mmCIF file of C-alpha atoms and ligand atoms in Angstrom:
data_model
loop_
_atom_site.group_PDB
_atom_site.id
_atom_site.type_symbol
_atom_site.label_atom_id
_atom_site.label_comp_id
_atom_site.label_asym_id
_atom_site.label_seq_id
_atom_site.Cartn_x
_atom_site.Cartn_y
_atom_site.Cartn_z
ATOM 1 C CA UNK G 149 -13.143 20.123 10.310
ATOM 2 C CA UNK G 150 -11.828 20.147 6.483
ATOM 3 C CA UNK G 151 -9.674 18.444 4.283
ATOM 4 C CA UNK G 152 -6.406 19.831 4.265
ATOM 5 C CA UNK G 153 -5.095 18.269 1.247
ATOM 6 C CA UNK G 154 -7.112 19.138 -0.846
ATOM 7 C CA UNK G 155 -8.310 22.758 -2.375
ATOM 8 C CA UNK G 156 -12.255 21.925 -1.670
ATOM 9 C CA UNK G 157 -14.639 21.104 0.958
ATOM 10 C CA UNK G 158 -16.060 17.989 -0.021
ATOM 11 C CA UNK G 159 -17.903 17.252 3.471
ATOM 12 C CA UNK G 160 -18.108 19.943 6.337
ATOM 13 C CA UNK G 161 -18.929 20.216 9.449
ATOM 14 C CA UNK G 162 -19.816 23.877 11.138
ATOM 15 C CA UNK G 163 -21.038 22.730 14.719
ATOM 16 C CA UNK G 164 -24.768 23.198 14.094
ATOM 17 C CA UNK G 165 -24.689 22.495 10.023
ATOM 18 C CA UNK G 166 -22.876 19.924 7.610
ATOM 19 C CA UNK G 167 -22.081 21.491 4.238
ATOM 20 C CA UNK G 168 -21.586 19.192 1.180
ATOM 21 C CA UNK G 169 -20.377 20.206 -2.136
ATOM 22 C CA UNK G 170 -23.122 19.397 -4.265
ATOM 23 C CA UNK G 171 -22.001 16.929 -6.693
ATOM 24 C CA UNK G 172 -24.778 16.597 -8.557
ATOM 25 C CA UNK G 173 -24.075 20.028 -9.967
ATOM 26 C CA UNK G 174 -20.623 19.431 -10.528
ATOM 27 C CA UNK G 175 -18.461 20.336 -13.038
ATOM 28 C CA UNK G 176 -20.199 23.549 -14.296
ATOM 29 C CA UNK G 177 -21.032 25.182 -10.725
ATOM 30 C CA UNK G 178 -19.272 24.719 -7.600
ATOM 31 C CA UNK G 179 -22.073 24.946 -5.376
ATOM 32 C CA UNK G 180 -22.283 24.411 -1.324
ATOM 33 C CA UNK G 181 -25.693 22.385 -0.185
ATOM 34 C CA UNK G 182 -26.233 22.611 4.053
ATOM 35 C CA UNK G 183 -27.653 20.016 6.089
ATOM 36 C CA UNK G 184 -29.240 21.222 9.327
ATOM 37 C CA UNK G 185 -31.453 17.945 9.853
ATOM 38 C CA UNK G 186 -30.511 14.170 9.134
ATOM 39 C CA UNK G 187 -33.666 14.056 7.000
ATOM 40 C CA UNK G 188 -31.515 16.393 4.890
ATOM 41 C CA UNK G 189 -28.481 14.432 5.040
ATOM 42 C CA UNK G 190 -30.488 11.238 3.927
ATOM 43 C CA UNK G 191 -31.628 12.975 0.990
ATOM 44 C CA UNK G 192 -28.482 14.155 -0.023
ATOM 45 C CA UNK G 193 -26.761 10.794 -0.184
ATOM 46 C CA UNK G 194 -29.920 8.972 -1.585
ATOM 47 C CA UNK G 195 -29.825 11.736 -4.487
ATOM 48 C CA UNK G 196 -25.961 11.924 -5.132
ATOM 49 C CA UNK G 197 -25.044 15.316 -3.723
ATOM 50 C CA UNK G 198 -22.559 13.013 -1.771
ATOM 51 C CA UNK G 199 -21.741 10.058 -3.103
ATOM 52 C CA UNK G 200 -18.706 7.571 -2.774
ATOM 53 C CA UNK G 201 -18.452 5.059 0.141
ATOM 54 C CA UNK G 202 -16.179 6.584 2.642
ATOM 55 C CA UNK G 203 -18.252 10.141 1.887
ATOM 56 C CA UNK G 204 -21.811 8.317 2.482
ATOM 57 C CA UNK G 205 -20.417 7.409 5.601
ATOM 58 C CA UNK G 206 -19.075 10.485 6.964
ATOM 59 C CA UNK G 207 -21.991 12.147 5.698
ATOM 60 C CA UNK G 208 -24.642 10.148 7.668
ATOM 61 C CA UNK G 209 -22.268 10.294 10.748
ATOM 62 C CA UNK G 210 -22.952 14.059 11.507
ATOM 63 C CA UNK G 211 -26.616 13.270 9.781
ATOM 64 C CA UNK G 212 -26.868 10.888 13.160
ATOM 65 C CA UNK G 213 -24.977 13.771 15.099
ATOM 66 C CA UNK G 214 -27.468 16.516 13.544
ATOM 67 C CA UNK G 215 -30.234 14.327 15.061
ATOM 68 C CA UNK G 216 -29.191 14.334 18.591
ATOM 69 C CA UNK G 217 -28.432 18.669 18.191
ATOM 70 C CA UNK G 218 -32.349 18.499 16.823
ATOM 71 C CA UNK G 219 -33.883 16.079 19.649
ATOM 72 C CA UNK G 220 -35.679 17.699 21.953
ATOM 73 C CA UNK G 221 -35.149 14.790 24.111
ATOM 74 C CA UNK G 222 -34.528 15.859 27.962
ATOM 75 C CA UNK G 223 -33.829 12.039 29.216
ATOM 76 C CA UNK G 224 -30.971 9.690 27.577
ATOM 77 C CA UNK G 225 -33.620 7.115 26.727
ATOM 78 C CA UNK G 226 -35.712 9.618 24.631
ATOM 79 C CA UNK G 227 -32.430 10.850 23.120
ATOM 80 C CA UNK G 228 -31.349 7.296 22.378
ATOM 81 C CA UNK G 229 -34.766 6.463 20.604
ATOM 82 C CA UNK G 230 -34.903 9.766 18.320
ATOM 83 C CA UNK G 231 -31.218 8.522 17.342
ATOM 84 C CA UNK G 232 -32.633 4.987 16.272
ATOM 85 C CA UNK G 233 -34.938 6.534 14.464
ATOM 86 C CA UNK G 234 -32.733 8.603 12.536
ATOM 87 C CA UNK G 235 -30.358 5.757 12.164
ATOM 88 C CA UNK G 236 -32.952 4.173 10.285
ATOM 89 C CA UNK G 237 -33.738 6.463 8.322
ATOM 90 C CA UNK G 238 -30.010 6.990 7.286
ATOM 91 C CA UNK G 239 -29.700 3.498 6.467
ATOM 92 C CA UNK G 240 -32.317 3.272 3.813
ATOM 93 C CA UNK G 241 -30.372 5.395 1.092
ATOM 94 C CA UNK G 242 -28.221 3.599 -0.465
ATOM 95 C CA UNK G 243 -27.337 -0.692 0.274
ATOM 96 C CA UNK G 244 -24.259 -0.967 -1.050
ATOM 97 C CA UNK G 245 -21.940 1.013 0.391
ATOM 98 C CA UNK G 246 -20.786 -0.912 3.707
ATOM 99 C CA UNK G 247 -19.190 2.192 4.778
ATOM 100 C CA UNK G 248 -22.592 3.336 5.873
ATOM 101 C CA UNK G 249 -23.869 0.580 7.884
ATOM 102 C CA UNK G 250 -19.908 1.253 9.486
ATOM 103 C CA UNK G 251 -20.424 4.397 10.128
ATOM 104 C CA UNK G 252 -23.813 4.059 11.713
ATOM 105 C CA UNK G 253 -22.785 0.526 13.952
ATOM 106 C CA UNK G 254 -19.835 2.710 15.495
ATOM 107 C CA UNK G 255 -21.815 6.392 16.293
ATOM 108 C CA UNK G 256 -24.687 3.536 17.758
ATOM 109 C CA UNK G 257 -21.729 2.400 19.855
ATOM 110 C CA UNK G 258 -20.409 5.917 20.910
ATOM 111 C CA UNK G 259 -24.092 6.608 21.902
ATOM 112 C CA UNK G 260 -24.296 3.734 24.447
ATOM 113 C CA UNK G 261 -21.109 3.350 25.323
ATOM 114 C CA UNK G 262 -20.970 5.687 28.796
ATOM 115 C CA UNK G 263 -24.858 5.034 30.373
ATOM 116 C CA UNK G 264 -23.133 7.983 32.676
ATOM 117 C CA UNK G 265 -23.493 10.717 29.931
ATOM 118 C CA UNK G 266 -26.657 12.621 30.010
ATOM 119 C CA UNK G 267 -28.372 13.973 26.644
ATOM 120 C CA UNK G 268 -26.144 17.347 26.566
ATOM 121 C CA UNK G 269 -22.604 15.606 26.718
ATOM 122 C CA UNK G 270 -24.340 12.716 24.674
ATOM 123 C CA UNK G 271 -24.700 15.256 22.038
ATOM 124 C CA UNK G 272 -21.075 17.372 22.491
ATOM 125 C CA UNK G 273 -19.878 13.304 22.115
ATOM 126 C CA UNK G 274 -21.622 12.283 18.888
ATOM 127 C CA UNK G 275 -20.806 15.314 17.291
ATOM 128 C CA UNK G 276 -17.143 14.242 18.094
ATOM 129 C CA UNK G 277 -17.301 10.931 17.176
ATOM 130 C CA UNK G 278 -18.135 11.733 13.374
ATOM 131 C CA UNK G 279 -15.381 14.109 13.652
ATOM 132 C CA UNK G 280 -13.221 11.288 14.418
ATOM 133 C CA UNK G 281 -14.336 9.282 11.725
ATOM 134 C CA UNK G 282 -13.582 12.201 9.412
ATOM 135 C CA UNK G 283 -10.675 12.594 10.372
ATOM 136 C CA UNK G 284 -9.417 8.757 10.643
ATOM 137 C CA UNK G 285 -10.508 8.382 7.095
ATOM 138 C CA UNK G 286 -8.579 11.034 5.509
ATOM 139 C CA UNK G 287 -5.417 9.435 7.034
ATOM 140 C CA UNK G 288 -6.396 6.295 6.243
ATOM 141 C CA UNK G 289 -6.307 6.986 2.709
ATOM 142 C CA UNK G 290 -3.065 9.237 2.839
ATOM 143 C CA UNK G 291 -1.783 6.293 4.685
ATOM 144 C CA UNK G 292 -2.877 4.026 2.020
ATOM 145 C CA UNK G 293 -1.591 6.381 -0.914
ATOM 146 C CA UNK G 294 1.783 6.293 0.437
ATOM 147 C CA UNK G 295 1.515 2.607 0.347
ATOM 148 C CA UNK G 296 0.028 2.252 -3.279
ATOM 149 C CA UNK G 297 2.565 5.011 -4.968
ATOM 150 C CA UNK G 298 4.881 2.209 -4.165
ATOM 151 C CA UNK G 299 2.942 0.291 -6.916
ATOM 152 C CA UNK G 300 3.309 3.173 -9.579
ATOM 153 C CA UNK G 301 6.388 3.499 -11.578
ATOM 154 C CA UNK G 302 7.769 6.567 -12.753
ATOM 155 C CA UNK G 303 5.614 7.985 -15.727
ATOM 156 C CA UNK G 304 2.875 5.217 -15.515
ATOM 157 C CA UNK G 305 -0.314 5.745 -17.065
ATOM 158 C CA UNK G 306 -3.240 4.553 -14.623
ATOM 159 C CA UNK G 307 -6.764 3.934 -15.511
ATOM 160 C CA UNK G 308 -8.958 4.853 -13.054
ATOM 161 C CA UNK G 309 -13.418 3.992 -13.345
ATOM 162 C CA UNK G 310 -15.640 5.991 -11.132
ATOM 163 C CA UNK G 311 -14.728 8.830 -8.945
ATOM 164 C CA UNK G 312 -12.507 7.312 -5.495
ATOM 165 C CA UNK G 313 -11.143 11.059 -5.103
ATOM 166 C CA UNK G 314 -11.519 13.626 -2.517
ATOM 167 C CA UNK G 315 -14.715 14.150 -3.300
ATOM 168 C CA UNK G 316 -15.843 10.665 -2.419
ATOM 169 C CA UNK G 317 -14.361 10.400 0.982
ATOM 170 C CA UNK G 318 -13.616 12.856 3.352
ATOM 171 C CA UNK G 319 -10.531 14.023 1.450
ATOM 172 C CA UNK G 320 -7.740 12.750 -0.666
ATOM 173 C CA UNK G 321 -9.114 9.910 -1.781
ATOM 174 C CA UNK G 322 -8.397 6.215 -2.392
ATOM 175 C CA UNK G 323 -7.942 5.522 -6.115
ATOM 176 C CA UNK G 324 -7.235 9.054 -6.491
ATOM 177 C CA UNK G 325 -5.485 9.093 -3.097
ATOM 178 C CA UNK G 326 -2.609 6.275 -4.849
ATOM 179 C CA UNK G 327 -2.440 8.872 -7.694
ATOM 180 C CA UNK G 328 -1.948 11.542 -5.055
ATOM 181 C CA UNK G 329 0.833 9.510 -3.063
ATOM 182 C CA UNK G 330 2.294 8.960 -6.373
ATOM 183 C CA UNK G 331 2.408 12.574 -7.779
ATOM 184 C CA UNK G 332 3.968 13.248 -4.317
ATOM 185 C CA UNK G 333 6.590 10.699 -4.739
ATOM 186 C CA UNK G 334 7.789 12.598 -8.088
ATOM 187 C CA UNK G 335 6.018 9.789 -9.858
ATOM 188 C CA UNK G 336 4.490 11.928 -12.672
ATOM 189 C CA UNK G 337 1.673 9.678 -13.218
ATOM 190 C CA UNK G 338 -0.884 9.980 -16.160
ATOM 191 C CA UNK G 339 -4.643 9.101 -15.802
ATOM 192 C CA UNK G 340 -7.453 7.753 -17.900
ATOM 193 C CA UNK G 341 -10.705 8.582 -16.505
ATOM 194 C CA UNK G 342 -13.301 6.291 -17.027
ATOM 195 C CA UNK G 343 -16.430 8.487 -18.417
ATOM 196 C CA UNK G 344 -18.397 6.119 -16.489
ATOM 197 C CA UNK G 345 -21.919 6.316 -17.734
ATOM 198 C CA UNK G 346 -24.531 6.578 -16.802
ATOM 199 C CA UNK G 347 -23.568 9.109 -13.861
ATOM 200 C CA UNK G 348 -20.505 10.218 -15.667
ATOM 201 C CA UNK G 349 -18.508 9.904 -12.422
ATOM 202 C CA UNK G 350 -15.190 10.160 -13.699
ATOM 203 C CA UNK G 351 -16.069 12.747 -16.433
ATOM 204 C CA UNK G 352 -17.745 15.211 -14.294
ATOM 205 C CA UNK G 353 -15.920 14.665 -10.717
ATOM 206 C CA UNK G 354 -12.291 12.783 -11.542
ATOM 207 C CA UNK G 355 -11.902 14.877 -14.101
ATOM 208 C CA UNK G 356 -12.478 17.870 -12.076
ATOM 209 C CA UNK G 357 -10.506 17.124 -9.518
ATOM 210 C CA UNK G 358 -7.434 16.070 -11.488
ATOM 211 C CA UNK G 359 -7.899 19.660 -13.572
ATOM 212 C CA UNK G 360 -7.918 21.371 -10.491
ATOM 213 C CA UNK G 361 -4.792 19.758 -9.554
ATOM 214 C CA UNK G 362 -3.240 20.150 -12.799
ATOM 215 C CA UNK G 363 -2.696 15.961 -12.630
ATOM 216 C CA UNK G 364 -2.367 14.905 -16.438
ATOM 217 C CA UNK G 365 -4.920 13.354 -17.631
ATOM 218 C CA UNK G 366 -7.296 12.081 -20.442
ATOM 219 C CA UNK G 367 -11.375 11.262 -20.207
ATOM 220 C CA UNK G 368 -12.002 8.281 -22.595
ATOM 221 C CA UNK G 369 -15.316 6.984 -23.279
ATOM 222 C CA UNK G 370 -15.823 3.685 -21.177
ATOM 223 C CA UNK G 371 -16.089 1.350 -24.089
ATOM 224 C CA UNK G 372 -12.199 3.007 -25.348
ATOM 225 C CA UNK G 373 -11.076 1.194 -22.733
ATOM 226 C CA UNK G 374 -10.530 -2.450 -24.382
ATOM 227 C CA UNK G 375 -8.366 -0.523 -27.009
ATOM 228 C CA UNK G 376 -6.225 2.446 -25.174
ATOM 229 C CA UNK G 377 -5.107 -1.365 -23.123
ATOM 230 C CA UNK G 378 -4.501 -3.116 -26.411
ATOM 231 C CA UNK G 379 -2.459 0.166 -27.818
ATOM 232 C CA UNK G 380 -0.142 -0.491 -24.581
ATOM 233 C CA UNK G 381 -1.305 2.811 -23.493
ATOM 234 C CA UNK G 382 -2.186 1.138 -20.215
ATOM 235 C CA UNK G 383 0.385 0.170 -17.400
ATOM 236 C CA UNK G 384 -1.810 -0.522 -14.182
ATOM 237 C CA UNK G 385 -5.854 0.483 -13.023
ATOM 238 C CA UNK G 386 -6.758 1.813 -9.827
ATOM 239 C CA UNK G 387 -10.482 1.732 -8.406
ATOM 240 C CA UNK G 388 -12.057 2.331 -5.392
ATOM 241 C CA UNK G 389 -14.314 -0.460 -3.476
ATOM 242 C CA UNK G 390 -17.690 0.090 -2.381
ATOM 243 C CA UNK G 391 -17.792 -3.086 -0.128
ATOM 244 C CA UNK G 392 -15.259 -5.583 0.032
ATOM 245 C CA UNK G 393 -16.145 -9.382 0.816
ATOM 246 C CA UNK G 394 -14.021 -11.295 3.286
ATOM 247 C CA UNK G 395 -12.280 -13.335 0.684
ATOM 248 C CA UNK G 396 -11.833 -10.085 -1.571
ATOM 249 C CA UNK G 397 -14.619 -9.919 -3.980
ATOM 250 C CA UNK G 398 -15.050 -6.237 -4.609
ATOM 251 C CA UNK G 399 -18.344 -4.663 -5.296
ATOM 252 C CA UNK G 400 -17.264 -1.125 -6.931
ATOM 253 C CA UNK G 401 -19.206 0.817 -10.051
ATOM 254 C CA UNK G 402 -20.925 -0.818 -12.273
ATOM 255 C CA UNK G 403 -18.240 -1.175 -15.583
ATOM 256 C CA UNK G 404 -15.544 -2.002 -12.431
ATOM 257 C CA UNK G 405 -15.998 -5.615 -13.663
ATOM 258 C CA UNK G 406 -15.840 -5.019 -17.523
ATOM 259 C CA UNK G 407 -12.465 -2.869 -16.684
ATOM 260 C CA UNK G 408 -10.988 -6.044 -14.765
ATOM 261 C CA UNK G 409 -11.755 -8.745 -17.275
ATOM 262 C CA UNK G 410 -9.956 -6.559 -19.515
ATOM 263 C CA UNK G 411 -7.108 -6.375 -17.283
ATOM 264 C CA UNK G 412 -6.890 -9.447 -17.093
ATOM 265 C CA UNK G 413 -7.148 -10.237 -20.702
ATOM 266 C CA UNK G 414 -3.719 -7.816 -21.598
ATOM 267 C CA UNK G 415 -1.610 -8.784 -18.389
ATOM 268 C CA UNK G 416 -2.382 -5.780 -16.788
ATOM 269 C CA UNK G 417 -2.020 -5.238 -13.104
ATOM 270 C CA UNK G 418 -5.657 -4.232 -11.272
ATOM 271 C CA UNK G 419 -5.744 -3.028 -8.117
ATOM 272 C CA UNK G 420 -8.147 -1.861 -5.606
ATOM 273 C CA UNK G 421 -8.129 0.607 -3.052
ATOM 274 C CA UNK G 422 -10.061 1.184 0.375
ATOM 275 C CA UNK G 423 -9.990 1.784 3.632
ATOM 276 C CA UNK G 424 -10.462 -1.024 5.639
ATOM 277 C CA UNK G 425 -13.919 0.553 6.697
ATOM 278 C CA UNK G 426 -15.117 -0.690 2.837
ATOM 279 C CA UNK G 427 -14.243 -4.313 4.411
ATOM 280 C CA UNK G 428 -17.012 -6.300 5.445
ATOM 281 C CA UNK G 429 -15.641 -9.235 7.109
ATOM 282 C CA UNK G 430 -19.190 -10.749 7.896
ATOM 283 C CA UNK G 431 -19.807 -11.247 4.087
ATOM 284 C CA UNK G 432 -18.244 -14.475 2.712
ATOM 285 C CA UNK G 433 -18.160 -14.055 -0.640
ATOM 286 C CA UNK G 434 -19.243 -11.263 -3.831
ATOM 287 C CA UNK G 435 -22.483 -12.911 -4.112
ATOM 288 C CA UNK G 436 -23.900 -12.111 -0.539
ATOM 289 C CA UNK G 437 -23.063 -8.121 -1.437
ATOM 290 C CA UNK G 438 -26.684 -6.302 -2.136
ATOM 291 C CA UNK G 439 -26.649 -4.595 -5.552
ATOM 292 C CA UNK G 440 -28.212 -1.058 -5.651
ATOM 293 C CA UNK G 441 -31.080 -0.529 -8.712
ATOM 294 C CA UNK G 442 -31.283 3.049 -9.446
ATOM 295 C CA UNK G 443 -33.741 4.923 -11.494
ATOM 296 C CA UNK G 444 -33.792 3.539 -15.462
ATOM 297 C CA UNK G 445 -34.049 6.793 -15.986
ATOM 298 C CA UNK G 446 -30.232 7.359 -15.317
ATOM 299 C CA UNK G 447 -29.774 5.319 -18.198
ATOM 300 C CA UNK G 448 -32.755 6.449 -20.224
ATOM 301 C CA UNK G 449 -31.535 9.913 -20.156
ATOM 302 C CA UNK G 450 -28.652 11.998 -20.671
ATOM 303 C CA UNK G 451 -28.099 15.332 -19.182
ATOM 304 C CA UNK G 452 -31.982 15.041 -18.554
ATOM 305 C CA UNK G 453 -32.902 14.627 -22.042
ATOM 306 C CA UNK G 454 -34.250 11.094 -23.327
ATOM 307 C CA UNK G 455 -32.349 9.236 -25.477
ATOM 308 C CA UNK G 456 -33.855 6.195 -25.713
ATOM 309 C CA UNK G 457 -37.043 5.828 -27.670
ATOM 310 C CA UNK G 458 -40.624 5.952 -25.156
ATOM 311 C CA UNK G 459 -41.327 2.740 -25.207
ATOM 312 C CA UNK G 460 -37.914 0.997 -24.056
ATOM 313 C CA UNK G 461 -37.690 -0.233 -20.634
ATOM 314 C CA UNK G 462 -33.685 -0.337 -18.871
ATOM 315 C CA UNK G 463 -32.176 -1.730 -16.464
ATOM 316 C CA UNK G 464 -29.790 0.136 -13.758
ATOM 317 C CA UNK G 465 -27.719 -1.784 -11.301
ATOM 318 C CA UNK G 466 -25.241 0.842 -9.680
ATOM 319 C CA UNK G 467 -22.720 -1.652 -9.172
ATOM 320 C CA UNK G 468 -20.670 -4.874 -10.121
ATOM 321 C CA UNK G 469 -18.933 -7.117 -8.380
ATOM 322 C CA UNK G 470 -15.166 -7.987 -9.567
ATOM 323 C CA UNK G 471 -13.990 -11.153 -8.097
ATOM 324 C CA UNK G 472 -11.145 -11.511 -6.297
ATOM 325 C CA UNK G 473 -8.816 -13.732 -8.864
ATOM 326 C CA UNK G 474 -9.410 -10.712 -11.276
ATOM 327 C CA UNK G 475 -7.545 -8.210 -8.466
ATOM 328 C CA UNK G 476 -3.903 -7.954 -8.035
ATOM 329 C CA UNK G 477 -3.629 -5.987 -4.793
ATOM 330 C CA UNK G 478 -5.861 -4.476 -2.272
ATOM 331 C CA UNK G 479 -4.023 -2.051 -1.004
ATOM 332 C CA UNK G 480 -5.612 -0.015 2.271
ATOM 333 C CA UNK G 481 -4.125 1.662 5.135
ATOM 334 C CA UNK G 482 -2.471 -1.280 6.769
ATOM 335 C CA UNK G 483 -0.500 -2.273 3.406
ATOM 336 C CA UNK G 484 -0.654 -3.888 0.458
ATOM 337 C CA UNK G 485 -2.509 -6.993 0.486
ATOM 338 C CA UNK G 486 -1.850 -9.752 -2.019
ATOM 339 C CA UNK G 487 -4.138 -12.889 -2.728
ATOM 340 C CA UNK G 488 -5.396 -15.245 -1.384
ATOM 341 C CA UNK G 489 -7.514 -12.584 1.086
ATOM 342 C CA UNK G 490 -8.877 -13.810 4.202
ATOM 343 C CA UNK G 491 -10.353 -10.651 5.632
ATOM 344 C CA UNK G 492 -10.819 -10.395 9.703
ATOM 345 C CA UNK G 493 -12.569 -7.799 11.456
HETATM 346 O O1 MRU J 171 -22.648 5.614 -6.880
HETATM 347 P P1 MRU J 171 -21.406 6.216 -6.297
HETATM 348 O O2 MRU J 171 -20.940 7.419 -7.067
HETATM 349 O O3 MRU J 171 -21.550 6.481 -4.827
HETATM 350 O O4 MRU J 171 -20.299 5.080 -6.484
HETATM 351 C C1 MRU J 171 -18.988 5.352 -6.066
HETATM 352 C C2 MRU J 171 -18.016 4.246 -6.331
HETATM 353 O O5 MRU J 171 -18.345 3.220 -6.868
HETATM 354 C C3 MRU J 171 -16.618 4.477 -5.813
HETATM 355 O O6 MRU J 171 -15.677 3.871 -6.642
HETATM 356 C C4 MRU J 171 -16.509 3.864 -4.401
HETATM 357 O O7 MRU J 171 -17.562 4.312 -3.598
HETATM 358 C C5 MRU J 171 -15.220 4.168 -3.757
HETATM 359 S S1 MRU J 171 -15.092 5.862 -3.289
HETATM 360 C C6 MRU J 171 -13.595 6.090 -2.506
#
């Protein structure tokens, strides 16, 4: 499987392998990283070679169906209890995402769901279940771009933070997948990328992919934001979710918050988009959502040189939570939801 839509291979599977654009190395080499073991897989999502929520859970999908190929397990038991293992293992990388915990509930449930299936056709069936959920997310979000180019007018200029593109989900993308939808609907749209330090997600991987599509756009440094919105250069923003709580709180990259109140603050519409895998109906509210720490070093350094001086400790939460009176529309693949949100399973 591939993603049509798009002219790169964010996440793919060759039967025995999963190959993942490195996006660590991204922009300045276009470089192809295979996965052969879920150990692999594991480190590639806990070291951002795949990142973004609906990726992370693709990703450790096949990592789960890699562990069943790798198993040497000749009884469905033994196969069952390598898989927990690995499904462990998976789920250790990263906590916020909720796609991830998704994705690895529903290839648990594939794995038990026929006690008839011995370990060979257990194996042929995981490795199609994480096709499926490839698959089903790529039309979820072209589903859910056609809805949100509804929300665009003609020659808007969106602000995007982060990178929701192709590149974080199994193609098209959510944020980017609205700007997609739109540019198909003879929009024109125009997009501010977020720089979005200290990964530089939009100016190393929305930027890229909007270049390579020749979408117009601009990278501003994140604290330009507050301004290019008071210069009325700003008509609506468009982010991606990491985890959504049931009454709409949206955990999404750290600065998501920042960009909101500011929103806010100049009458500007802000809206989110996700699949309704990114919902997490069991959470209440934004404070139940566990924040990621990364590294300080991430913020310490830039492009792997320190810039701050030896002696000053940071601090490195990957994400914020916006709440949900700050959000104008979640818009996913069943519509465009307006508040109040009340989020079911
Ligand atoms: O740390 P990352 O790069 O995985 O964070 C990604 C984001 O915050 C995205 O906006 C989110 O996962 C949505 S991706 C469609």
């Amino acid at each position: 499987v591939g993603a049509p839509a798009l002219a790169f291979f964010p996440v793919s599977w060759r039967g025995d392998r999963l190959v993942l654009l490195d996006q660590r190395r991204l922009p300045g080499e276009e470089v192809y990283l295979e996965c052969r073991t879920w150990p692999e897989v594991a480190d590639a999502i806990r070291t951002l070679a795949v990142r973004g929520a609906p990726a992370i859970g693709v990703a450790a999908a096949f990592g789960v169906a890699l562990a069943a190929l790798a198993s040497p397990a000749r009884d469905r038991e033994s196969l069952l209890a390598d898989l927990e293992t690995a499904i462990a293992g998976l789920a250790k990388t990263r906590p916020t995402a909720v796609n991830l915990f998704w994705a690895l509930d529903r290839m648990r449930r594939s794995a038990r769901s026929d006690p008839a299936l011995g370990p060979a056709e257990l194996r042929a069936a995981l490795a199609r279940e994480a096709g499926a959920i490839f698959e089903e997310d790529v039309a979820s979000n072209r589903r859910l771009g056609a809805h949100g180019a509804e929300l665009v007018p003609a020659g808007a200029r969106i602000l995007t933070h982060c990178n929701a593109g192709g590149l974080a989900t199994a193609g098209y993308g959510t944020a980017l997948g609205i700007v997609r939808g739109a540019v198909e609907a003879g929009r024109r749209p125009f997009v501010w990328v977020d720089e979005t330090r200290p990964v530089l997600q939009g100016a190393r991987l929305t930027a890229w992919e909007l270049a390579r599509e020749g979408i117009p756009h601009a990278v501003i440094a994140d604290v330009a934001a507050a301004s290019t919105m008071a210069r009325g250069e700003v008509d609506l923003v468009v982010v991606g979710a990491d985890r959504i709580a049931r009454n709409g709180d949206t955990a999404n990259k750290i600065g998501t918050y920042g960009v909101a109140v500011l929103a806010r603050h100049h009458g500007i519409p802000f809206y989110v988009a996700a699949p309704f895998s990114t919902i997490d109906p069991a959470i209440p509210d934004g404070a139940a959502i566990p924040i990621e720490e990364r590294d300080p070093r991430e913020v310490q350094e830039l492009a792997g040189r320190r810039i701050t001086p030896a002696g000053s400790p940071a601090r490195n939460p990957a994400f914020d939570v916006t709440p949900a009176a700050l959000i104008t529309a979640i818009v996913t693949e069943r519509g465009v939801h307006r508040p109040p949100y009340h989020f079911q399973a």
